[in-house]
XYZ file of C-alpha atoms in Angstrom:
636
model
C -102.344 85.384 -18.281
C -102.567 89.178 -18.564
C -100.415 89.392 -15.108
C -98.009 91.495 -13.465
C -95.977 89.253 -11.127
C -93.272 90.059 -8.950
C -91.094 88.016 -7.833
C -90.878 88.740 -4.396
C -94.581 87.028 -3.850
C -95.265 86.119 -0.059
C -97.762 83.468 0.718
C -99.179 83.695 4.050
C -102.793 84.554 5.134
C -102.690 87.925 5.304
C -100.076 88.365 1.856
C -101.136 89.406 -1.238
C -98.751 90.087 -4.206
C -97.953 93.595 -5.514
C -100.093 94.068 -8.619
C -101.235 90.962 -9.218
C -104.659 89.544 -8.797
C -107.601 87.493 -10.125
C -109.888 89.361 -12.167
C -112.496 86.517 -12.417
C -111.363 83.214 -12.885
C -113.922 81.401 -13.871
C -117.247 82.757 -15.292
C -119.982 81.420 -16.377
C -121.745 80.453 -19.445
C -121.143 82.274 -23.046
C -122.574 85.373 -23.998
C -121.030 85.023 -27.325
C -118.197 86.833 -29.083
C -114.815 85.507 -30.547
C -112.323 84.518 -28.418
C -108.979 85.313 -27.387
C -105.965 84.573 -25.703
C -105.981 87.012 -22.371
C -105.667 85.654 -19.361
C -108.229 85.818 -16.392
C -106.103 88.360 -14.387
C -106.513 92.121 -13.475
C -103.404 94.195 -13.941
C -102.270 96.494 -10.765
C -104.670 94.893 -7.889
C -104.409 96.938 -4.860
C -105.969 94.506 -2.243
C -107.878 91.569 -1.324
C -110.417 91.893 1.667
C -111.945 89.730 4.878
C -113.700 91.469 6.996
C -115.641 89.996 9.899
C -119.241 90.198 10.327
C -120.004 91.961 13.304
C -134.016 108.838 7.829
C -135.309 109.692 5.026
C -138.291 108.983 3.419
C -139.450 105.784 1.881
C -139.393 106.330 -1.799
C -140.634 102.261 -2.898
C -144.089 101.110 -4.137
C -143.224 101.005 -7.399
C -140.486 100.364 -10.587
C -139.675 102.229 -13.393
C -139.415 100.526 -16.606
C -137.799 102.677 -19.519
C -136.000 103.145 -22.425
C -132.727 105.337 -22.148
C -132.840 108.557 -21.768
C -131.111 112.064 -21.610
C -131.293 112.436 -17.396
C -131.959 115.829 -15.936
C -128.691 117.783 -14.903
C -126.945 117.611 -11.395
C -123.912 119.526 -10.958
C -121.449 119.446 -13.272
C -118.616 120.308 -15.526
C -117.413 122.588 -18.527
C -114.538 121.027 -20.812
C -112.700 122.161 -23.595
C -112.054 119.577 -26.399
C -112.040 116.309 -25.408
C -107.991 114.843 -25.633
C -107.368 112.354 -28.621
C -106.445 109.080 -26.851
C -107.830 106.662 -29.137
C -106.738 105.853 -32.731
C -108.556 108.026 -34.873
C -109.925 111.576 -34.640
C -113.035 112.535 -32.918
C -115.204 115.468 -32.376
C -115.178 116.690 -28.793
C -118.060 115.574 -26.594
C -119.355 119.303 -25.634
C -121.249 120.718 -22.448
C -124.752 122.208 -23.598
C -125.461 122.895 -20.020
C -123.776 124.424 -17.689
C -125.146 123.024 -14.538
C -123.468 119.783 -15.488
C -125.660 116.804 -17.579
C -124.257 117.387 -21.091
C -124.862 115.452 -24.466
C -121.417 113.498 -25.428
C -120.951 113.703 -29.170
C -117.116 112.065 -28.821
C -117.595 109.376 -30.716
C -115.950 106.005 -28.890
C -112.403 105.444 -30.060
C -112.012 102.361 -31.601
C -109.103 99.302 -31.145
C -106.179 99.385 -33.092
C -105.758 95.804 -35.454
C -108.787 94.388 -33.453
C -112.337 93.267 -35.188
C -113.598 92.032 -31.303
C -111.994 92.482 -28.051
C -115.004 89.584 -26.376
C -114.510 86.894 -25.566
C -116.858 83.610 -24.585
C -117.485 83.680 -20.721
C -116.285 80.345 -19.080
C -118.774 77.835 -17.192
C -118.608 78.407 -13.379
C -117.095 75.641 -11.246
C -119.836 72.995 -9.612
C -118.054 74.593 -5.953
C -117.958 78.351 -6.230
C -119.147 80.668 -3.915
C -118.158 84.338 -4.902
C -115.048 85.446 -3.586
C -113.384 89.232 -3.988
C -110.441 91.351 -4.168
C -110.308 94.984 -5.667
C -107.967 97.551 -7.429
C -107.402 101.044 -6.099
C -106.427 103.021 -8.973
C -106.033 106.573 -7.676
C -104.036 104.908 -4.889
C -101.804 103.115 -7.309
C -102.219 106.486 -9.769
C -99.184 105.738 -11.928
C -99.648 102.032 -12.202
C -103.086 102.863 -13.590
C -101.875 105.436 -16.256
C -99.297 103.414 -17.376
C -102.568 100.905 -17.768
C -104.637 102.961 -19.600
C -101.645 103.861 -21.883
C -100.576 100.399 -22.337
C -104.397 98.856 -23.850
C -105.752 102.077 -24.972
C -105.277 100.408 -28.753
C -106.611 97.231 -27.927
C -110.437 98.812 -26.489
C -113.193 100.587 -28.143
C -113.976 103.903 -24.971
C -114.498 107.266 -24.845
C -111.888 109.412 -23.140
C -111.801 110.411 -20.345
C -108.428 111.954 -19.836
C -106.851 111.412 -15.947
C -103.257 111.985 -16.996
C -102.734 114.681 -14.947
C -104.314 114.637 -11.253
C -104.424 117.377 -8.559
C -106.626 116.157 -5.429
C -107.908 119.031 -3.494
C -108.404 117.781 0.330
C -110.797 120.214 2.659
C -110.826 119.800 6.319
C -112.020 122.039 9.117
C -110.200 124.271 11.454
C -110.309 121.163 13.659
C -108.643 118.975 10.901
C -111.619 116.969 9.582
C -112.478 115.988 6.784
C -115.345 118.298 5.261
C -117.911 116.078 3.102
C -120.453 117.549 0.688
C -118.650 121.155 0.648
C -118.868 122.809 -2.597
C -116.147 123.016 -5.324
C -115.145 125.326 -7.862
C -112.246 125.499 -10.287
C -111.573 128.179 -12.592
C -109.173 128.790 -15.214
C -108.641 132.344 -16.211
C -112.332 133.358 -16.050
C -113.505 130.169 -17.108
C -115.405 127.891 -15.013
C -113.506 124.757 -15.785
C -115.610 122.452 -12.821
C -117.488 122.359 -9.704
C -118.809 119.467 -7.488
C -119.233 118.248 -4.131
C -116.221 117.139 -2.455
C -116.867 113.077 -0.808
C -116.684 111.757 2.485
C -113.126 112.120 3.398
C -113.231 116.051 1.826
C -111.948 114.808 -1.389
C -112.242 116.381 -5.090
C -110.221 115.292 -7.750
C -109.661 118.086 -10.496
C -107.856 116.821 -13.964
C -106.191 119.930 -15.281
C -105.091 117.224 -18.830
C -109.121 117.847 -19.633
C -108.722 121.000 -20.686
C -106.989 123.412 -22.396
C -102.868 123.611 -21.959
C -103.766 127.230 -22.301
C -104.924 127.620 -18.125
C -101.343 127.275 -15.924
C -103.010 128.739 -13.168
C -106.213 128.311 -11.289
C -108.961 129.625 -9.336
C -110.288 127.242 -6.457
C -113.342 128.364 -4.736
C -114.317 126.143 -1.738
C -117.952 126.720 0.044
C -119.351 125.291 3.200
C -120.770 125.127 6.912
C -117.485 125.300 7.494
C -116.709 128.144 6.209
C -115.429 129.548 2.600
C -111.831 129.919 1.178
C -110.322 130.949 -2.206
C -106.303 129.540 -3.249
C -104.514 130.098 -6.168
C -103.150 126.832 -7.739
C -100.365 126.477 -10.024
C -100.172 123.771 -12.706
C -97.034 122.445 -12.150
C -97.374 122.546 -8.383
C -98.285 119.990 -5.773
C -100.149 117.037 -6.749
C -101.979 116.866 -3.547
C -103.269 120.619 -2.128
C -105.203 120.919 1.452
C -107.477 123.169 2.127
C -108.539 124.192 5.707
C -111.753 126.044 6.343
C -112.022 127.963 9.603
C -115.130 126.628 10.864
C -115.588 123.299 12.374
C -117.918 120.687 10.332
C -121.166 120.062 10.652
C -121.904 116.824 13.024
C -124.333 114.438 11.973
C -126.667 112.256 14.164
C -127.384 110.023 11.702
C -125.378 109.983 8.726
C -127.580 109.436 5.434
C -126.219 106.341 3.695
C -127.669 105.464 0.072
C -126.546 102.711 -1.594
C -127.616 101.610 -5.369
C -126.680 98.123 -7.175
C -126.518 98.806 -10.870
C -127.113 95.107 -11.402
C -126.814 93.833 -15.156
C -129.857 91.438 -15.333
C -128.809 89.764 -18.069
C -129.003 85.176 -17.560
C -125.008 84.565 -17.111
C -125.701 86.728 -13.690
C -127.399 84.509 -11.793
C -125.154 83.691 -9.309
C -124.595 87.318 -8.318
C -127.913 88.255 -7.830
C -128.960 85.331 -6.154
C -125.780 86.224 -3.496
C -127.199 89.582 -3.211
C -130.324 88.768 -2.292
C -129.183 86.069 0.619
C -126.930 88.687 2.170
C -128.837 92.002 1.488
C -129.968 92.007 5.270
C -126.447 90.970 6.873
C -125.116 94.017 4.659
C -127.756 96.127 6.501
C -127.390 95.012 9.959
C -123.686 95.264 10.145
C -123.695 99.039 9.110
C -127.123 100.183 11.274
C -124.694 98.396 14.249
C -122.022 100.706 13.623
C -120.947 103.563 16.171
C -122.191 105.888 13.829
C -126.104 104.646 13.042
C -126.225 105.537 9.489
C -129.359 106.321 7.999
C -129.405 103.478 4.915
C -131.468 103.206 2.441
C -131.205 101.018 -1.022
C -132.081 101.282 -4.449
C -131.325 99.329 -7.651
C -130.969 100.120 -11.582
C -131.385 96.854 -13.521
C -130.486 96.722 -16.945
C -130.367 94.232 -19.909
C -130.185 95.055 -23.375
C -132.007 97.089 -26.161
C -133.818 94.263 -27.739
C -134.975 92.282 -24.578
C -138.798 91.938 -23.916
C -138.818 92.450 -20.096
C -136.939 95.893 -20.085
C -133.852 97.481 -21.269
C -133.885 99.561 -17.967
C -135.791 99.167 -14.145
C -135.380 101.493 -11.629
C -135.766 100.661 -7.726
C -136.184 103.749 -6.107
C -134.032 104.818 -2.985
C -136.107 103.343 0.302
C -135.233 102.556 3.924
C -137.590 99.819 4.097
C -135.791 96.893 3.843
C -138.760 94.853 3.859
C -139.866 96.898 0.570
C -136.401 96.447 -0.660
C -136.357 92.924 -0.125
C -139.840 92.045 -2.094
C -138.747 93.945 -5.180
C -134.992 92.458 -5.002
C -136.550 89.022 -4.405
C -138.414 89.520 -8.403
C -134.742 90.142 -10.311
C -133.893 87.184 -12.293
C -131.012 86.685 -14.645
C -132.928 86.249 -18.326
C -132.307 87.010 -21.545
C -128.893 88.437 -23.121
C -126.681 86.294 -25.545
C -124.089 88.951 -27.151
C -121.833 90.358 -25.393
C -122.224 93.903 -24.468
C -125.126 94.930 -22.425
C -126.623 98.638 -22.267
C -124.922 100.094 -19.205
C -125.274 103.329 -20.795
C -128.645 103.430 -20.307
C -128.605 102.220 -16.592
C -126.234 105.038 -15.755
C -128.405 107.837 -17.435
C -131.021 106.207 -15.223
C -128.557 106.458 -12.098
C -127.569 109.977 -12.477
C -130.977 110.867 -13.399
C -133.551 109.070 -11.924
C -132.138 107.670 -8.140
C -133.070 110.992 -5.414
C -130.130 110.624 -3.912
C -129.718 112.329 -0.397
C -127.703 116.031 -1.026
C -126.093 115.987 2.622
C -124.823 112.241 3.083
C -122.817 109.502 1.297
C -123.633 108.075 -1.835
C -122.483 105.043 -3.290
C -123.102 103.040 -6.057
C -122.205 99.777 -7.388
C -122.414 97.784 -11.051
C -121.955 94.772 -10.940
C -121.852 92.999 -14.312
C -119.657 90.513 -16.197
C -120.153 92.333 -19.753
C -119.001 95.488 -21.411
C -121.594 98.324 -22.170
C -122.504 98.839 -25.937
C -120.932 101.737 -27.247
C -122.552 101.653 -30.754
C -125.671 102.844 -29.902
C -125.412 106.732 -30.348
C -126.366 107.358 -27.362
C -125.885 111.009 -26.608
C -125.604 110.123 -22.709
C -122.416 108.078 -22.267
C -120.554 106.106 -19.736
C -117.921 108.961 -19.726
C -120.661 111.445 -19.238
C -122.173 109.964 -16.407
C -118.701 109.368 -15.017
C -118.385 113.391 -15.088
C -121.758 114.153 -13.061
C -121.570 111.432 -10.363
C -117.722 113.167 -10.005
C -120.159 116.462 -9.482
C -122.711 115.072 -7.243
C -120.523 113.462 -4.795
C -121.429 109.748 -5.905
C -118.680 107.129 -6.256
C -119.212 104.305 -8.577
C -117.906 101.261 -7.704
C -117.589 98.624 -10.462
C -117.474 95.199 -10.158
C -116.108 92.920 -12.842
C -116.947 89.418 -12.495
C -117.044 85.896 -14.633
C -114.725 86.431 -17.881
C -115.364 90.386 -18.131
C -113.060 90.806 -21.029
C -110.441 94.108 -21.287
C -112.811 95.941 -22.461
C -114.979 95.452 -19.887
C -111.979 96.311 -17.483
C -111.068 99.087 -19.189
C -114.093 101.053 -19.122
C -115.088 99.643 -15.224
C -111.815 101.126 -14.412
C -111.925 104.340 -16.188
C -115.730 104.646 -14.132
C -114.574 103.517 -10.656
C -110.826 105.852 -10.786
C -112.760 108.885 -12.285
C -115.433 109.015 -9.327
C -112.560 108.106 -6.393
C -114.140 104.555 -5.926
C -112.537 101.392 -6.604
C -112.894 98.139 -9.255
C -113.736 95.488 -7.390
C -113.211 91.315 -9.442
C -114.966 88.237 -8.470
C -113.781 85.145 -8.880
C -115.107 81.819 -8.515
C -113.949 79.429 -5.552
C -110.579 79.922 -6.779
C -107.420 79.752 -4.423
C -105.586 83.351 -4.678
C -102.019 84.510 -3.906
C -102.873 84.044 -0.156
C -104.582 80.856 -0.139
C -101.834 79.357 1.641
C -98.200 77.437 0.692
C -94.579 77.690 1.975
C -94.368 81.154 4.766
C -92.308 83.426 2.203
C -89.646 86.004 3.906
C -91.627 89.104 2.456
C -95.199 89.287 2.648
C -97.350 92.910 2.216
C -100.125 93.169 4.184
C -102.753 95.355 3.121
C -104.744 96.892 6.219
C -107.061 94.721 8.872
C -108.010 90.964 7.884
C -107.248 91.368 4.134
C -107.703 88.132 1.967
C -109.725 86.990 -0.290
C -112.846 86.816 0.665
C -117.320 87.261 -0.628
C -118.439 90.463 -2.132
C -121.035 91.301 0.370
C -117.879 91.367 3.157
C -116.261 93.879 0.546
C -119.094 95.574 -0.056
C -119.383 96.469 3.580
C -115.624 97.565 4.065
C -115.933 100.287 1.966
C -119.385 101.856 2.946
C -117.721 101.156 6.631
C -114.852 103.345 5.270
C -116.949 105.827 3.932
C -118.523 106.427 7.505
C -115.221 106.838 9.321
C -114.594 110.080 7.203
C -117.305 111.704 8.774
C -118.058 110.080 12.180
C -116.447 111.359 15.199
C -115.715 107.942 16.298
C -113.348 106.655 13.454
C -113.332 103.423 12.485
C -110.044 101.562 12.479
C -109.117 99.997 9.021
C -105.978 98.329 9.527
C -102.273 99.773 8.318
C -100.859 98.511 5.336
C -97.094 97.859 5.611
C -94.240 94.714 4.252
C -93.119 92.548 6.686
C -89.469 91.235 6.196
C -88.785 87.913 8.263
C -85.449 85.981 8.834
C -85.392 82.858 7.659
C -82.496 80.099 8.350
C -82.240 79.189 4.553
C -82.175 82.940 3.153
C -79.251 85.042 3.273
C -80.256 87.972 4.491
C -79.127 90.500 1.826
C -81.733 88.405 -0.442
C -84.775 88.871 2.107
C -83.488 92.672 1.927
C -83.714 92.881 -1.721
C -87.012 91.153 -2.368
C -88.359 93.355 0.457
C -87.056 96.978 -1.104
C -87.589 95.600 -4.884
C -91.002 95.280 -3.096
C -90.795 99.049 -1.683
C -89.760 100.504 -4.884
C -92.738 98.964 -7.207
C -95.078 100.058 -4.849
C -93.599 103.709 -4.537
C -93.864 103.410 -8.348
C -97.401 102.426 -8.922
C -98.513 104.691 -5.865
C -96.859 107.341 -6.888
C -99.478 110.845 -7.564
C -97.387 112.011 -10.181
C -97.168 109.668 -13.547
C -93.812 109.103 -13.673
C -91.618 108.932 -16.675
C -89.083 106.402 -18.140
C -85.460 107.437 -16.962
C -86.568 109.646 -14.341
C -83.220 110.802 -12.974
C -83.201 109.952 -9.043
C -81.392 109.522 -6.197
C -81.135 108.273 -2.291
C -81.073 110.160 1.028
C -79.099 108.671 3.905
C -82.045 107.009 5.580
C -82.473 108.711 8.786
C -82.298 107.487 12.694
C -84.126 108.340 15.557
C -81.350 107.233 17.969
C -77.486 107.070 17.700
C -78.052 103.341 18.025
C -80.029 102.729 14.882
C -77.495 104.809 12.698
C -75.418 101.927 11.314
C -78.768 99.973 10.635
C -79.943 103.126 8.966
C -76.581 103.013 6.749
C -76.841 99.557 5.916
C -80.908 99.874 4.874
C -79.873 102.721 2.555
C -77.106 101.178 1.205
C -79.358 97.956 0.358
C -82.609 100.317 -1.034
C -79.665 101.160 -3.353
C -78.692 97.848 -4.671
C -82.996 97.632 -5.602
C -82.895 100.818 -7.058
C -79.773 100.317 -9.349
C -82.238 97.441 -10.210
C -85.361 99.256 -11.430
C -85.683 100.103 -15.061
C -87.870 103.269 -14.806
C -84.931 105.382 -12.510
C -81.934 106.850 -14.063
C -79.688 106.548 -10.777
C -78.110 109.574 -9.533
C -74.604 108.514 -7.985
C -74.273 110.014 -4.283
C -70.661 111.803 -5.219
C -69.918 113.877 -2.448
C -72.908 113.113 0.034
C -70.415 113.830 3.112
C -69.808 117.594 1.240
C -73.116 118.201 0.736
C -74.258 117.002 3.984
C -72.091 119.270 5.521
C -73.419 122.274 3.493
C -76.843 121.978 4.078
C -75.620 121.624 7.615
C -77.538 118.082 7.421
C -75.787 114.861 9.568
C -76.044 111.542 7.469
C -77.533 110.047 10.294
C -79.757 112.447 11.865
C -82.951 113.728 10.880
C -83.604 114.783 7.427
C -87.055 116.085 7.034
C -88.931 117.098 3.466
C -87.105 119.872 2.534
C -83.497 118.532 3.276
C -84.173 115.871 1.225
C -85.513 117.769 -1.543
C -82.269 120.060 -1.242
C -80.107 116.931 -2.062
C -82.025 115.861 -4.614
C -81.342 119.645 -6.445
C -77.852 119.565 -5.529
C -77.370 115.622 -6.935
C -79.298 117.091 -10.109
C -82.021 114.217 -9.231
C -85.743 114.933 -9.731
C -87.009 112.243 -7.952
C -85.441 111.180 -4.091
C -85.940 108.628 -1.768
C -85.705 108.997 2.110
C -86.271 106.780 5.139
C -86.411 107.299 8.435
C -85.574 104.111 11.103
C -87.832 103.392 14.600
C -86.665 100.623 16.552
C -89.250 98.315 17.972
C -89.402 95.477 20.536
C -88.882 92.907 17.697
C -88.859 94.310 14.899
C -87.365 97.718 13.040
C -89.585 100.196 11.332
C -88.670 101.782 8.479
C -90.427 104.700 6.839
C -89.825 105.100 3.096
C -90.829 107.786 0.559
C -90.691 108.748 -2.737
C -90.495 112.349 -3.203
C -90.630 115.048 -6.005
C -87.288 117.161 -5.685
C -89.024 120.427 -7.150
C -91.622 120.489 -4.905
C -90.528 118.824 -1.983
C -93.959 116.702 -2.491
C -94.655 113.428 -0.865
C -95.622 111.168 -3.837
C -95.702 108.185 -2.305
C -94.926 106.519 1.096
C -95.090 102.902 2.332
C -93.903 101.414 5.742
C -91.753 98.733 6.088
C -91.109 95.786 9.196
C -87.838 94.369 9.544
C -86.833 91.237 11.353
C -84.111 92.751 13.951
C -82.286 89.238 12.889
C -81.749 91.016 9.088
C -80.227 93.932 10.447
C -76.422 94.207 11.418
C -77.122 94.232 15.358
C -79.980 93.133 16.763
């Protein structure tokens, strides 16, 4: 299987394996194409979920059926030459409109040494039931960059060069995120890109999409909470806060638009039926939240260019649930035959024909079991749609189902990562890693009630998450942590090795900076919040060192003369070493990265917070939390 398996998997109800989950095993009736030997698992999945279920003008009344056309301008981005990440020279995608909707003249990159990346779909098991998990490729950014590079030569795709990423987080005077702030980024005097912040105040910027001549940027932010202009160094920190001087505007009933982009070809019957059965549950659960959002639903349906019924069809956004359900009930799975479908035509409609709210939350979900056609010569590509969605503050979650081939997964993950969303994968009644079995000593908990569950549950969770950012009554989404328990038949050192191996793997995957092989790395002495914890802080530092030595990504820098360095920096070995202090230690050791930690004592466990720091800037690249059974320490 195309699967990244850690030897440290914990099998508990609330546990998943780091970087390993099912893409869609089980699948459905074949659409055609040649088979290959790729398995049914995605790489780098960061979550499995189980959540208990607990206005604008109505624009419905007619639907639109159309051939895809260039959509209307939204916001924008100005591009230098597109990156050459494929295997042949292509023309760059050029901007023809300064306000964002562009004619994309780049050609899809063809795979190397492969004539087809398609495989037939498999029959769904008789005892089905759609289950869902997800991969957050912005959270596991370093892993995602490696995923793209690993499979770049095996699939046709349009380039979205995200190798460098800077995240701007806009907050008001009270530290609350500011949604829909207008951001403009300049290199020299050239306006490079612009757009809206997402619900959590985030705007993603990818320096790697632009000419190397731009080594510094000017960032301007405008919103009801004020204006701000800052200067940014290209080699500086990867996450940059922007604090405005006034409070954000409170919204009583936050507009929430959800648009389903549905592949309606013959193999998609189960997904369509599931949405029909659960759309009212989704609406009821969202409107019952304390934020009382003004929810609207819409759809863009798509098949292929040779289908008699339609190629694409738009169901406008509406807050009238009965009207939307009538339109949804008309949707049937039919047609298809060849593997790819016209997703790019659907995305042109999503951006150009859907009348999105300007001041609330905008979410779209692509649901498909097939890659898009890239051979129609369409001027408006999925890469252009992703850029325009980012500019308009639209998150495009992508849902891969059935036996989605590698090309489909690759492209869906490109789209969701670029628009700050997540890639969701569906399975058909399979047992996942959390489905039972002997309890392990180390488990990975990814938030409140995370196990594999149904599509509607995961849709509700992500909508709730977006609402939590704009509400003054935040929703508790739980916390992520690793937990180590004492087992009688396992040595403490073996359990701790598993724990710290998992911790390092996640730090690497979640790094906001792409990490190179052989990066010089060291460990700062873990800090203890009290003298009574000093011995265990030193012990856990030593155990982390063993795991670091075993990871081939790092070139471990020896911690020689540590006492001398600590004394010179006026730091106690068991004292509280802040991020600046840890970075200074790393610099004196000749490291580019340094791992630091802080140890706390709870009733039955130790809690250890681990950070991966970039020495040059003292920037936190990744963090994780470990809960350690006190019986695994040197003293209870």
